[in-house]
Amino acid sequence: MKLEDFELGGTQLKASDFKTGKVLTTEWKPDLKYAWDNGVAIGRYLAEFKEGRIIARVCHKCDRIMLPPRMFCELCFRPTDEWMYVKDTGVINTFSIAKVNWDASRRGPKEPPLLPAVIEIDGASEGMGIMHMLGEADPKDFKIGMKVKAVWKKPEDRTGAITDILYFKPVAAGTEDKNKGRPEGRGKEVR
Amino acid sequence: MVKRVAVVGIGTTGFRPVTPDVSFRELIFEAARKAYTDAGIEPSEIDGFITTAEDFMEGYSIADEYCPDQIGAVLKPTQTIPGDFIQGMATGYMMIMTGAFRTIAIEAHSKASNMRNIGELMGFAQDPVYNRPLRETPHAVAGLEMTRYLFESAASSEQCAQVVVKNKKNAMRNPYAAFGAEITEGDVLASEPISLPLHRLDIAPHADGAVVAVLADEDTARALCETPIWIEGLGWSTDTPTLEMRDWGEAAYARLAAEMAYRMAGIGNPAALIDFAEICDEYSYKELQHMEALKLCMPGEAAYMIESGATSYQGELPINISGGALGVGHLFEASGAHKILELVEQLRGNAGARQIPDVNVGLAQVWRGVPTATGAVAILSNM
C-alpha cells in the first residue's frame, strides 16, 4: 500500500455549515463537584482569617516560619512544631497588572486592572507570604519592595476565606511600620 | 548492571471512608514519612519520585504539580503516572533497571470522599458521543460484564455474594480496612439492586488513604534492609475501550498482564507457585473473573473455589486476605498500592492477626475500574 492509502479522509467544513445546522453536534455540560478538605494547617489558617489574624507554622529544625502554614516541613521532612502569629503587613515581592479576567475576558475600558501580587509577610521567613491583590493606589505607583498592609472585610462579613482580606494597600508615608523591609526575628509564639 | 529491584520501605495511613481531618497533602505526608523511616532513608537521598493520580479525581488541573512537597520531592526528579500505583511501580522498576537511579519512591492516594458526585465523574469516562447520551449508570458497565461472565462461567450470583462475605470477613482482621463486617450471602442478595445482577453490596464502597513505597536496586536494598521484598514480575495491558467490541466474558487485559509478569518471573504454573494473591474485587464477580484470567484456576473453576473455601484465610490459595476492595474500600489510583502493601506485610511476616504462615510468593493485580479494560500485575517474593 502507498502512504496515501492510510489517510482516512473526511469532509472539509465551512463556518456556514455549523450555522446552518449541517454539522451534527452533541453537547455535555459536566457536573463535577469537589469539597477539598482543608486539613489541619489550612483549616487553622482560614479560621484565623475570620478573626482578622494571619498565622504561620514554625519548623524548629530549619527555623523557618512558614506561610501559608503547613503541618510538615517539605525540606526537613518532619512534622512542624508550633503555630505563630505574623503581621498583616509586608513587602511586595512581585506583582502584575492584569487587564483580563479569570475567564480570559477583557476588562472593560472603565474597569481598573486587577493587581495580583505576592506579598512577603512581616514575621514570616524570607520569601514567604500571601498571594493576593493590591489596591487603593494607581497601578503605576506600586513597586517591588513597597510596604503594604492588608485591608480586611468587616468582621461580620468574613467567612474564613482568603477573600476575608480584600487587598493589600500601600502603607502611608509617616505611618510606616518600624519593622519595614525583611522581617527580623520571630513574632509572638502561640499555642 | 542492575539485576533485581526490591521494595525496601512502605508506609500507609490506613484507609477510612472519610478523612475530613486532614488535607490530601497531610494524608500523603504521613504515608511518605512512615515509608522513608521504614526504609531507613531520607527523601534527600532518594533519586526519583513517582506519583499516580488523575486530574479529574483530584479536582485540580495538572495535579502532578501539587505532589512534590508532601513526598519530599521538592527540586528533585519527579513525575506523575495517570494510572494505578502498580503502573507507577513498573515505571520505577524500569528507571532503576537503567542504572541511572538507585532508589525511587512511589506514591498513591485516594481522597475519594472529596468527589461529591462520583457517579457523574465515573460516567464522564464514557465516550461522549455514542455511549454517554444513553445516560446509563456507570455501574451498568459492570452489570453488563457480570451478566456475560456468569453466562460463560456458569458461576452464580450466590457465589459472587460469597466473595463479598469472605472479603468483608477478612477485613475484620485488617486494622487498615474500612469496611470489615460479618454479613451473609442473603444480605448481599437482599441489598439494593443497582444494575442487576449487581446489588449494592457487590460494589466496593470508596475509601480515603495514602501509600508510599521505596524501591531500590539490589546492592542498595541489601544495604538498607534485612528482608528486601523482590519484584519478580510486572505486567500491564489494555483491551479496546470500545464497549461494543470488547470481550465481556473474559478479562483479557488481566490475562495478558499476568502472562507478561509470569514470563518475567519465569513462572510456568502460577496456581502451584503463587502462595497468595491480592486481586481486584471492586465488584464481587471481578474476583472470580480475575482468578481465571490470572490462571490461578481453570476457566469456570473460580466459583467452585469460593464455594469450597479454597480462597479463604485457611484455604490452599488465600485471596484478598486484606479484605480486598470490598473490605478495605475502593481506592482508585491507590488500589494497587494497598495490594502491594498487603504483599509486603505478608512476605515480611508482619501481617499480624491476618498473617498467612510460610508465604514466599505473592501476586497483586489491579483493574482500572469501569469503563476501562486496563489491568496490571505484580509478583513479589521474599527469597
PDB file of N, CA and C in Angstrom, chain B residues 267-303:
ATOM      1  N   ILE B 267       7.654 -17.965  35.739  1.00  0.00           N
ATOM      2  CA  ILE B 267       6.651 -18.810  36.388  1.00  0.00           C
ATOM      3  C   ILE B 267       5.831 -19.530  35.317  1.00  0.00           C
ATOM      4  N   GLY B 268       5.895 -20.857  35.312  1.00  0.00           N
ATOM      5  CA  GLY B 268       5.158 -21.646  34.327  1.00  0.00           C
ATOM      6  C   GLY B 268       3.801 -22.086  34.841  1.00  0.00           C
ATOM      7  N   ASN B 269       3.713 -22.340  36.133  1.00  0.00           N
ATOM      8  CA  ASN B 269       2.457 -22.843  36.699  1.00  0.00           C
ATOM      9  C   ASN B 269       2.051 -21.983  37.906  1.00  0.00           C
ATOM     10  N   PRO B 270       1.403 -20.860  37.610  1.00  0.00           N
ATOM     11  CA  PRO B 270       1.117 -19.905  38.690  1.00  0.00           C
ATOM     12  C   PRO B 270       0.286 -20.517  39.819  1.00  0.00           C
ATOM     13  N   ALA B 271      -0.664 -21.362  39.483  1.00  0.00           N
ATOM     14  CA  ALA B 271      -1.539 -21.913  40.518  1.00  0.00           C
ATOM     15  C   ALA B 271      -0.724 -22.669  41.567  1.00  0.00           C
ATOM     16  N   ALA B 272       0.390 -23.277  41.123  1.00  0.00           N
ATOM     17  CA  ALA B 272       1.213 -24.048  42.059  1.00  0.00           C
ATOM     18  C   ALA B 272       2.217 -23.165  42.800  1.00  0.00           C
ATOM     19  N   LEU B 273       2.683 -22.118  42.131  1.00  0.00           N
ATOM     20  CA  LEU B 273       3.788 -21.347  42.715  1.00  0.00           C
ATOM     21  C   LEU B 273       3.362 -20.141  43.547  1.00  0.00           C
ATOM     22  N   ILE B 274       2.223 -19.549  43.208  1.00  0.00           N
ATOM     23  CA  ILE B 274       1.766 -18.354  43.943  1.00  0.00           C
ATOM     24  C   ILE B 274       1.158 -18.814  45.269  1.00  0.00           C
ATOM     25  N   ASP B 275       1.666 -18.249  46.371  1.00  0.00           N
ATOM     26  CA  ASP B 275       1.162 -18.649  47.691  1.00  0.00           C
ATOM     27  C   ASP B 275      -0.130 -17.946  48.080  1.00  0.00           C
ATOM     28  N   PHE B 276      -0.271 -16.705  47.660  1.00  0.00           N
ATOM     29  CA  PHE B 276      -1.485 -15.935  47.982  1.00  0.00           C
ATOM     30  C   PHE B 276      -1.579 -14.782  46.995  1.00  0.00           C
ATOM     31  N   ALA B 277      -2.787 -14.221  46.864  1.00  0.00           N
ATOM     32  CA  ALA B 277      -2.967 -13.153  45.883  1.00  0.00           C
ATOM     33  C   ALA B 277      -3.923 -12.097  46.406  1.00  0.00           C
ATOM     34  N   GLU B 278      -3.607 -10.860  46.032  1.00  0.00           N
ATOM     35  CA  GLU B 278      -4.499  -9.726  46.273  1.00  0.00           C
ATOM     36  C   GLU B 278      -4.956  -9.274  44.893  1.00  0.00           C
ATOM     37  N   ILE B 279      -6.218  -9.553  44.569  1.00  0.00           N
ATOM     38  CA  ILE B 279      -6.661  -9.250  43.208  1.00  0.00           C
ATOM     39  C   ILE B 279      -7.899  -8.364  43.231  1.00  0.00           C
ATOM     40  N   CYS B 280      -8.160  -7.732  42.094  1.00  0.00           N
ATOM     41  CA  CYS B 280      -9.213  -6.726  42.057  1.00  0.00           C
ATOM     42  C   CYS B 280     -10.592  -7.341  42.248  1.00  0.00           C
ATOM     43  N   ASP B 281     -11.286  -6.873  43.281  1.00  0.00           N
ATOM     44  CA  ASP B 281     -12.659  -7.286  43.590  1.00  0.00           C
ATOM     45  C   ASP B 281     -13.527  -6.054  43.754  1.00  0.00           C
ATOM     46  N   GLU B 282     -13.283  -5.061  42.915  1.00  0.00           N
ATOM     47  CA  GLU B 282     -14.040  -3.807  43.023  1.00  0.00           C
ATOM     48  C   GLU B 282     -15.539  -4.088  42.860  1.00  0.00           C
ATOM     49  N   TYR B 283     -15.852  -5.092  42.059  1.00  0.00           N
ATOM     50  CA  TYR B 283     -17.195  -5.689  42.031  1.00  0.00           C
ATOM     51  C   TYR B 283     -16.976  -7.160  42.359  1.00  0.00           C
ATOM     52  N   SER B 284     -17.916  -7.760  43.092  1.00  0.00           N
ATOM     53  CA  SER B 284     -17.708  -9.120  43.605  1.00  0.00           C
ATOM     54  C   SER B 284     -17.285 -10.113  42.517  1.00  0.00           C
ATOM     55  N   TYR B 285     -17.983 -10.090  41.363  1.00  0.00           N
ATOM     56  CA  TYR B 285     -17.692 -11.078  40.310  1.00  0.00           C
ATOM     57  C   TYR B 285     -16.277 -10.915  39.759  1.00  0.00           C
ATOM     58  N   LYS B 286     -15.698  -9.704  39.908  1.00  0.00           N
ATOM     59  CA  LYS B 286     -14.368  -9.468  39.344  1.00  0.00           C
ATOM     60  C   LYS B 286     -13.323 -10.385  39.973  1.00  0.00           C
ATOM     61  N   GLU B 287     -13.502 -10.700  41.275  1.00  0.00           N
ATOM     62  CA  GLU B 287     -12.526 -11.593  41.910  1.00  0.00           C
ATOM     63  C   GLU B 287     -12.515 -12.947  41.197  1.00  0.00           C
ATOM     64  N   LEU B 288     -13.703 -13.474  40.900  1.00  0.00           N
ATOM     65  CA  LEU B 288     -13.784 -14.788  40.243  1.00  0.00           C
ATOM     66  C   LEU B 288     -13.262 -14.702  38.809  1.00  0.00           C
ATOM     67  N   GLN B 289     -13.703 -13.652  38.105  1.00  0.00           N
ATOM     68  CA  GLN B 289     -13.277 -13.477  36.706  1.00  0.00           C
ATOM     69  C   GLN B 289     -11.764 -13.294  36.623  1.00  0.00           C
ATOM     70  N   HIS B 290     -11.226 -12.515  37.553  1.00  0.00           N
ATOM     71  CA  HIS B 290      -9.773 -12.267  37.533  1.00  0.00           C
ATOM     72  C   HIS B 290      -8.972 -13.519  37.909  1.00  0.00           C
ATOM     73  N   MET B 291      -9.468 -14.318  38.868  1.00  0.00           N
ATOM     74  CA  MET B 291      -8.762 -15.571  39.220  1.00  0.00           C
ATOM     75  C   MET B 291      -8.540 -16.429  37.977  1.00  0.00           C
ATOM     76  N   GLU B 292      -9.580 -16.505  37.140  1.00  0.00           N
ATOM     77  CA  GLU B 292      -9.475 -17.316  35.924  1.00  0.00           C
ATOM     78  C   GLU B 292      -8.521 -16.674  34.918  1.00  0.00           C
ATOM     79  N   ALA B 293      -8.632 -15.352  34.761  1.00  0.00           N
ATOM     80  CA  ALA B 293      -7.750 -14.657  33.811  1.00  0.00           C
ATOM     81  C   ALA B 293      -6.286 -14.786  34.237  1.00  0.00           C
ATOM     82  N   LEU B 294      -6.050 -14.797  35.548  1.00  0.00           N
ATOM     83  CA  LEU B 294      -4.681 -14.881  36.071  1.00  0.00           C
ATOM     84  C   LEU B 294      -4.170 -16.319  36.099  1.00  0.00           C
ATOM     85  N   LYS B 295      -5.007 -17.243  35.666  1.00  0.00           N
ATOM     86  CA  LYS B 295      -4.658 -18.673  35.627  1.00  0.00           C
ATOM     87  C   LYS B 295      -4.350 -19.214  37.029  1.00  0.00           C
ATOM     88  N   LEU B 296      -5.004 -18.635  38.025  1.00  0.00           N
ATOM     89  CA  LEU B 296      -4.889 -19.184  39.370  1.00  0.00           C
ATOM     90  C   LEU B 296      -5.822 -20.378  39.498  1.00  0.00           C
ATOM     91  N   CYS B 297      -6.703 -20.552  38.519  1.00  0.00           N
ATOM     92  CA  CYS B 297      -7.547 -21.737  38.412  1.00  0.00           C
ATOM     93  C   CYS B 297      -7.951 -21.878  36.948  1.00  0.00           C
ATOM     94  N   MET B 298      -8.657 -22.953  36.632  1.00  0.00           N
ATOM     95  CA  MET B 298      -9.105 -23.176  35.249  1.00  0.00           C
ATOM     96  C   MET B 298     -10.326 -22.285  34.974  1.00  0.00           C
ATOM     97  N   PRO B 299     -10.584 -21.967  33.699  1.00  0.00           N
ATOM     98  CA  PRO B 299     -11.798 -21.204  33.385  1.00  0.00           C
ATOM     99  C   PRO B 299     -13.030 -21.934  33.930  1.00  0.00           C
ATOM    100  N   GLY B 300     -13.894 -21.206  34.591  1.00  0.00           N
ATOM    101  CA  GLY B 300     -15.112 -21.789  35.145  1.00  0.00           C
ATOM    102  C   GLY B 300     -14.921 -22.406  36.521  1.00  0.00           C
ATOM    103  N   GLU B 301     -13.670 -22.415  37.013  1.00  0.00           N
ATOM    104  CA  GLU B 301     -13.384 -23.112  38.267  1.00  0.00           C
ATOM    105  C   GLU B 301     -13.450 -22.183  39.491  1.00  0.00           C
ATOM    106  N   ALA B 302     -13.385 -20.870  39.273  1.00  0.00           N
ATOM    107  CA  ALA B 302     -13.305 -19.922  40.387  1.00  0.00           C
ATOM    108  C   ALA B 302     -14.507 -20.055  41.327  1.00  0.00           C
ATOM    109  N   ALA B 303     -15.680 -20.238  40.737  1.00  0.00           N
ATOM    110  CA  ALA B 303     -16.901 -20.339  41.548  1.00  0.00           C
ATOM    111  C   ALA B 303     -16.827 -21.521  42.515  1.00  0.00           C
TER     112      ALA B 303
END
